[in-house]
Coordinates of C-alpha atoms in Angstrom, one line a residue:
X1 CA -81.4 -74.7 -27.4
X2 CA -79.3 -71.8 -26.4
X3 CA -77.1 -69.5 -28.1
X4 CA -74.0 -70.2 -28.7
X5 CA -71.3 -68.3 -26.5
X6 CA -73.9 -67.3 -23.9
X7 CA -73.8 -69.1 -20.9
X8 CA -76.6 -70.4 -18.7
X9 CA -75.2 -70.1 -15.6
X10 CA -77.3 -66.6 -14.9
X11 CA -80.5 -68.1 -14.9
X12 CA -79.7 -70.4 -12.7
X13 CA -78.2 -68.6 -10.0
X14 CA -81.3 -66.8 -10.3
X15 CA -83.5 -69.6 -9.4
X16 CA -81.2 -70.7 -7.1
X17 CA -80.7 -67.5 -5.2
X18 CA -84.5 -67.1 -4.5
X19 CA -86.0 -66.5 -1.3
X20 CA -86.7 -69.7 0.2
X21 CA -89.1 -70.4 3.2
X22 CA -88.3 -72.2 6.5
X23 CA -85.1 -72.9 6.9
X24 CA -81.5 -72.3 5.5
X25 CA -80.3 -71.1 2.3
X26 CA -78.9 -74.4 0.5
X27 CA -75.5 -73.8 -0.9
X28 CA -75.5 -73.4 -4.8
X29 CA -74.6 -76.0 -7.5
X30 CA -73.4 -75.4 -10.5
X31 CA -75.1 -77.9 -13.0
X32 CA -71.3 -79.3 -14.1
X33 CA -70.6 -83.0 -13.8
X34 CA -69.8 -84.1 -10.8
X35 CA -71.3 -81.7 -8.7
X36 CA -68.4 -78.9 -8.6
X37 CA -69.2 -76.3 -6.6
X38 CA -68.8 -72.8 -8.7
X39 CA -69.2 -69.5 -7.5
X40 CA -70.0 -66.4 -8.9
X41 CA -69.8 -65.1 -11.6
X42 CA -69.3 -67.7 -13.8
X43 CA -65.6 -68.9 -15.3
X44 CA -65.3 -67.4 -18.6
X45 CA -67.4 -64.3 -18.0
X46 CA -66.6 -60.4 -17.5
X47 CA -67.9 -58.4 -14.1
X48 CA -67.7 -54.6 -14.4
X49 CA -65.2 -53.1 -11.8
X50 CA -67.7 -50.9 -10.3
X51 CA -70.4 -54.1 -9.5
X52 CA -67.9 -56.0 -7.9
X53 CA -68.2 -56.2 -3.7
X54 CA -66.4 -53.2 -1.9
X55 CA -64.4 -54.8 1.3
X56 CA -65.5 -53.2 4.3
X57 CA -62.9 -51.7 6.7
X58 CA -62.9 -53.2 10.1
X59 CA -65.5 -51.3 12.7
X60 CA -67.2 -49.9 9.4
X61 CA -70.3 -49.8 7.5
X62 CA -70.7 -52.3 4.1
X63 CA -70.4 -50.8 1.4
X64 CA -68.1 -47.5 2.7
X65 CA -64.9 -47.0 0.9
X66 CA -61.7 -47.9 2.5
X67 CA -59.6 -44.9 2.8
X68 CA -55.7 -45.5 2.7
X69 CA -53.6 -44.7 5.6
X70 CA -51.0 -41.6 4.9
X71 CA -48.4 -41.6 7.6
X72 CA -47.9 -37.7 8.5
X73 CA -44.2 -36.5 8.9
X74 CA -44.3 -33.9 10.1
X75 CA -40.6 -33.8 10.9
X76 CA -40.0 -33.3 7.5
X77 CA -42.4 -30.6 6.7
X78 CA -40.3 -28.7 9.0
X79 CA -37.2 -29.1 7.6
X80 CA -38.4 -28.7 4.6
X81 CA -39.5 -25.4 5.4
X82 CA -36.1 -24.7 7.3
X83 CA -34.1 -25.8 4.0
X84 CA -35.9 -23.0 2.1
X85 CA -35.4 -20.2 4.8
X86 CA -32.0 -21.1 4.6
X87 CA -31.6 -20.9 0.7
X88 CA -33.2 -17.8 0.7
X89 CA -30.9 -16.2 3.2
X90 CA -27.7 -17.6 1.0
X91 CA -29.5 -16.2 -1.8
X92 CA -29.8 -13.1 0.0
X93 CA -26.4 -13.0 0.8
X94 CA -25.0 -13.8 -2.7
X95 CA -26.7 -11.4 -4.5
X96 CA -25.8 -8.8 -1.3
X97 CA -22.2 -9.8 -1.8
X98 CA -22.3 -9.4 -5.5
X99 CA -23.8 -5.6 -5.1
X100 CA -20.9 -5.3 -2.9
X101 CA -18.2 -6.7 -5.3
X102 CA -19.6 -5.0 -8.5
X103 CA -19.1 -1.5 -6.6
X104 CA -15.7 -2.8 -5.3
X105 CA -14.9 -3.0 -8.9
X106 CA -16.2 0.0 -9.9
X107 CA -14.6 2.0 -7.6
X108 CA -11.0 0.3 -7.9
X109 CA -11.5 1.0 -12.0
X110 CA -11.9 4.4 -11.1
X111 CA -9.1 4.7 -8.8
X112 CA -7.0 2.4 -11.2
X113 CA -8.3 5.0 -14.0
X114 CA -7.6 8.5 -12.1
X115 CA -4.0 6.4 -10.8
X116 CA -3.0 5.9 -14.6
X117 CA -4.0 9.3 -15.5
X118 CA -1.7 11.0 -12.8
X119 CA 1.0 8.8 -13.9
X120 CA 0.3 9.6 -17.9
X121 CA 0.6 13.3 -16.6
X122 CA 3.6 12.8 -14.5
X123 CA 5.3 11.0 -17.3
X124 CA 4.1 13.5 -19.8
X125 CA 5.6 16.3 -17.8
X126 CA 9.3 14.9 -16.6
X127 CA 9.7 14.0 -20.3
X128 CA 8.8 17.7 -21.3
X129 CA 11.1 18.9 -18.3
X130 CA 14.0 16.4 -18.9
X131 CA 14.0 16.3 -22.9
X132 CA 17.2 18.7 -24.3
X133 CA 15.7 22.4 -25.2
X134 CA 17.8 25.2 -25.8
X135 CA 18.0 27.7 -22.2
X136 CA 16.3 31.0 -21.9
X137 CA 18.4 34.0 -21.3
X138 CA 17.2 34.1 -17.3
X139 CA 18.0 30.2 -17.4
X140 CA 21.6 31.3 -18.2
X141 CA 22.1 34.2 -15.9
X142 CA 20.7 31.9 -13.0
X143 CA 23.3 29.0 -13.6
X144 CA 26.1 31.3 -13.8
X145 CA 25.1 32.9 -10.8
X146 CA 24.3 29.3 -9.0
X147 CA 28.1 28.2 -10.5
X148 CA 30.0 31.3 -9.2
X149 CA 28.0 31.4 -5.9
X150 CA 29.4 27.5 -5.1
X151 CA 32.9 28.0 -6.0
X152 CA 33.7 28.4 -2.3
X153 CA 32.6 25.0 -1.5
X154 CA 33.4 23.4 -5.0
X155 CA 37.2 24.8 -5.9
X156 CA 40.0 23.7 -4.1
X157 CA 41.7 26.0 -1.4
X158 CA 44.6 26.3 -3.8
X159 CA 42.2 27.8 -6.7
X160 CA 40.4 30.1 -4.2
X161 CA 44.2 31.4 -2.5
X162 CA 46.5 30.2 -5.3
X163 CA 49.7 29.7 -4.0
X164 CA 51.5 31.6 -5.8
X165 CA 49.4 35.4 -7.2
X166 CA 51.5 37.6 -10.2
X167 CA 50.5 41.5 -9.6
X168 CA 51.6 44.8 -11.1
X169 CA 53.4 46.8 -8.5
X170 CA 54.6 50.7 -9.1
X171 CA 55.5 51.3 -12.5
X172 CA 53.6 48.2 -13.7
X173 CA 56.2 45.8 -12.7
X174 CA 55.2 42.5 -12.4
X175 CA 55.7 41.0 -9.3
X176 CA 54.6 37.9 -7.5
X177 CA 53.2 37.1 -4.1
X178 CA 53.7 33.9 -2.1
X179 CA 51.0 32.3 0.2
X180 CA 52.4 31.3 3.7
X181 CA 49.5 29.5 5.1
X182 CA 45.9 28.8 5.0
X183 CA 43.7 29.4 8.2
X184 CA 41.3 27.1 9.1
X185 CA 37.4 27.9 8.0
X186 CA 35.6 30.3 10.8
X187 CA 32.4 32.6 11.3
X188 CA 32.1 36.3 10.3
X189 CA 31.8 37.3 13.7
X190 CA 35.3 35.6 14.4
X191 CA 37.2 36.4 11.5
X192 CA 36.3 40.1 11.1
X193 CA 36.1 43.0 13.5
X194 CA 33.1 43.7 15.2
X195 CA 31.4 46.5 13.2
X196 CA 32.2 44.1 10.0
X197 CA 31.5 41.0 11.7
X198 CA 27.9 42.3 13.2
X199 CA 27.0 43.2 9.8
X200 CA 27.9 40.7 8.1
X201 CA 26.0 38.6 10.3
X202 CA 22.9 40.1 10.0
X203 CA 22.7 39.2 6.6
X204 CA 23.0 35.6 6.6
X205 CA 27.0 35.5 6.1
X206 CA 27.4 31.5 6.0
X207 CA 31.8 31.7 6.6
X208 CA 34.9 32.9 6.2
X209 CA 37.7 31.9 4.4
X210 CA 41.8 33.8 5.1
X211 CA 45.0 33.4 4.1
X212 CA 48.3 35.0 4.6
X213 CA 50.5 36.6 1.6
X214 CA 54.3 37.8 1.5
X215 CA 55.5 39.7 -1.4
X216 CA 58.2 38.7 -3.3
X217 CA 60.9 40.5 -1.2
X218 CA 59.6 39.5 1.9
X219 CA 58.9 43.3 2.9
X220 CA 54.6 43.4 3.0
X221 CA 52.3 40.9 4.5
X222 CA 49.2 40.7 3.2
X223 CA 45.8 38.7 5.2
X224 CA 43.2 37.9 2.4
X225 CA 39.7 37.1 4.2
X226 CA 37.0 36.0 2.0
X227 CA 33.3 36.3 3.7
X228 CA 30.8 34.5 1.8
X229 CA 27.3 35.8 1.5
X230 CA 25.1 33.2 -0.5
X231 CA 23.7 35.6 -2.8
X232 CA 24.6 39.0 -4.4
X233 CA 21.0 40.1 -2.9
X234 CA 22.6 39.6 0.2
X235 CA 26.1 41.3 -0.5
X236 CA 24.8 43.9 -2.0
X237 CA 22.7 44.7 1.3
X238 CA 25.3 43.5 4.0
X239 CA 28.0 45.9 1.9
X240 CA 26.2 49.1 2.3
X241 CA 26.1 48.6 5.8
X242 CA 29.9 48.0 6.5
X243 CA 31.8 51.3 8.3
X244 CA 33.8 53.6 6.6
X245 CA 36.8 53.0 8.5
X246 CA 40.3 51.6 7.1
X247 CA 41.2 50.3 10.8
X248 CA 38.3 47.8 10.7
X249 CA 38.4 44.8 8.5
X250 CA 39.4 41.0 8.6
X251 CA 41.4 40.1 11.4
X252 CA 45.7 39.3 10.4
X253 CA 46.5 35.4 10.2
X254 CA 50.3 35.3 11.5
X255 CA 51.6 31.5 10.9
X256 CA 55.1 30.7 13.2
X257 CA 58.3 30.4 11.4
X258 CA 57.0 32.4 8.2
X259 CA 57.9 35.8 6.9
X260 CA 54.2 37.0 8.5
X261 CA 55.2 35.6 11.8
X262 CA 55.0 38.9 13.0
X263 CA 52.0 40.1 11.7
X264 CA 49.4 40.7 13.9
X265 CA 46.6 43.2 14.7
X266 CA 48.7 46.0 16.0
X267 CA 50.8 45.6 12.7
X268 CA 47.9 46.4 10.2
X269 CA 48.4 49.7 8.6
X270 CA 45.3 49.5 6.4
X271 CA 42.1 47.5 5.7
X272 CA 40.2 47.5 2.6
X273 CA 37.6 45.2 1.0
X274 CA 36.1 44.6 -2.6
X275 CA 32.5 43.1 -3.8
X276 CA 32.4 40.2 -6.4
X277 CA 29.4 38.2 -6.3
X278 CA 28.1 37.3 -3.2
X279 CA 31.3 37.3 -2.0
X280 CA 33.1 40.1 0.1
X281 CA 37.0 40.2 0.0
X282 CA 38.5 41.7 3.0
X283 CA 42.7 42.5 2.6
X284 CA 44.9 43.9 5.9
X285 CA 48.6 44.7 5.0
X286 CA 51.2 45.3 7.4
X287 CA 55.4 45.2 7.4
X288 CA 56.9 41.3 8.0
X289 CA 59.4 43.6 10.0
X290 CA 57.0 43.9 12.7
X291 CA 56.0 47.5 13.1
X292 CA 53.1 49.0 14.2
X293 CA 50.5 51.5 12.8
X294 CA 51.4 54.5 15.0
X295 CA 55.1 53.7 14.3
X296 CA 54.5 54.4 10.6
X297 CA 54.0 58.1 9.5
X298 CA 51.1 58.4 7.3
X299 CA 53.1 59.7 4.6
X300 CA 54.9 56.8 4.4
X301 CA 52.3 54.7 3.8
X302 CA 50.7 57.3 1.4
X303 CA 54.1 56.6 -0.6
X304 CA 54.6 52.9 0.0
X305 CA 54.2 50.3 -2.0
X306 CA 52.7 48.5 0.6
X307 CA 49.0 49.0 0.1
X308 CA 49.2 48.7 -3.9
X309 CA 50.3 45.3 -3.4
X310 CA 47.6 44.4 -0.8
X311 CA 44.9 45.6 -3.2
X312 CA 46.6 44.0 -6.3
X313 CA 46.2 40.8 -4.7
X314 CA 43.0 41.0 -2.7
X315 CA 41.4 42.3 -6.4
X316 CA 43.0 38.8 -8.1
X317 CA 41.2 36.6 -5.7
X318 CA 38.2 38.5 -6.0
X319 CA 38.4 38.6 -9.8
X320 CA 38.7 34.9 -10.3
X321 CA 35.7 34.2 -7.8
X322 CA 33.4 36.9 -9.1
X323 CA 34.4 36.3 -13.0
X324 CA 32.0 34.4 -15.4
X325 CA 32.5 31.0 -16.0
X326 CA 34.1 30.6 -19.4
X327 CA 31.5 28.1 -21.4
X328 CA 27.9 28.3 -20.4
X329 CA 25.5 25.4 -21.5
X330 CA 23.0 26.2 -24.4
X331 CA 20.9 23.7 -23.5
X332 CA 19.4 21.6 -20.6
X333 CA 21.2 18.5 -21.0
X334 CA 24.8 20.0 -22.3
X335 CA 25.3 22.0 -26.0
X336 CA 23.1 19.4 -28.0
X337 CA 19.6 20.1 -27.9

């Protein structure tokens, strides 16, 4: 009797599986009803893996493992390969264009930075310059030289040759002179003499501005020339080059159907001039009756009242150019500081 759960079936596959003489091997039979064929192992039991049969590959030996078949692409290795040349190359790139833009940035911060602090300064400084502050004594005496030295460009002609000019005659009498016509604006060199004009010249004389007087009786004619230097530097050194010589001076403006129609450069009895500023004011006086130098003894004009009057008005144009202006600024932006 056997044991039960243990099958018989070993055994007899053992004695079935014998070596047998002369002849065949006889298929095996199971000893189940009916004559079933069963093979092997048995239904029901358990074979370990490793006993089981190995197939054999075809063309090989029994018992040699099959190895499986691994399709090579090769294709792909390569671009495989490529992709990662590539990525290191962008990578390479990136971090070379990131070195690039950090020192971009850097150096626009320190442009931005040394930009700012110019314009900090710059601010800084027209603030100091343009804020109200009381004016030095040289900032004083430099605008009233700037203001007198533009008067002949800033006043009107009537202010520079008014056009009528009061003056003390003999015996302090007050008298008044009348202006007969303005001349138009011309050089040194062609308003004065030569001598004058050459001197002048030399010293950066920029124009000349002339008009013709009458006195009050319509006896004297007066020429008023007024030669404009720039500077008092300049006047002073164009001045002490001028002749000595009362026959030299501005050239006489006659103007047609005047009392100094008459009065030309035969008819000068005297020329004078006087300093104030930069300015040089040249006077000629002569008779509105026409008469010439030579005709005139010199003890007449010694005794005439001819060249008091010239000077009394060429020294009240000169006076109202040269004079100080009558309010000066205390500060830079007005009186309020």
């Amino acid at each position: 009797m056997s044991k039960p759960g243990r099958s018989q079936e070993p055994e007899r596959h053992l004695e079935a599986s014998g070596p047998r003489t002369g002849g065949s091997q006889a298929p095996l039979t199971g000893g189940r009803a009916g004559g079933r064929a069963t093979g092997w192992p048995p239904g029901g039991s358990r074979v370990p893996r490793s006993s089981r049969p190995r197939r054999t590959p075809e063309g090989g030996e029994p018992g040699t493992p099959r190895r499986g078949r691994v399709r090579a692409w090769p294709a792909a290795g390569h671009r495989g390969r490529g992709r990662t040349a590539a990525e290191r190359v962008e990578a390479a790139t990136l971090e070379e264009g990131m070195r690039l833009r950090v020192i971009f940035l850097i150096l626009m911060g320190v442009i931005l930075a040394v930009a700012a602090s110019d314009v900090l300064t710059g601010a800084a400084g027209v603030l100091r310059e343009t804020r109200a502050r009381p004016l030095t004594p040289a900032e004083q005496a430099r605008y009233i030289q700037e203001e007198i030295a533009s008067r002949w460009h800033t006043w009107s002609a009537d202010l520079i040759f008014p056009t009528e000019l009061q003056y003390v005659a003999l015996g302090r009498a007050q008298q008044y002179a009348r202006r007969v016509g303005l001349a138009p604006e011309t050089s040194c060199r062609a308003g004065l003499d030569a001598p004058v004009g050459s001197a002048l010249a030399e010293h950066g004389c920029l124009t000349l501005l002339r008009a013709t007087y009458v006195d009050q009786t319509s006896t004297f004619v007066v020429t008023v020339g007024v030669a404009v230097l720039g500077s008092e530097e300049r006047r002073s050194a164009a001045t002490g080059q001028l002749p000595v010589d009362d026959r030299v001076g501005v050239r006489p403006v006659a103007f047609p159907g005047t009392a100094g129609e008459l009065f030309g450069a035969a008819q000068r009895q005297r020329n004078s001039w006087i300093a104030a500023g930069p300015y040089v004011v040249f006077s000629t006086a002569g008779y509105a009756d026409g008469r010439t130098r030579e005709a005139v003894p010199p003890e007449e004009i010694l005794h005439s009242e001819l060249w008091p009057t010239a000077q009394s008005i060429a020294g009240r144009i000169a006076r109202a150019l040269g004079d100080e202006p009558s309010a000066v600024p205390q500060c830079t932006q007005g009186n309020v500081c």
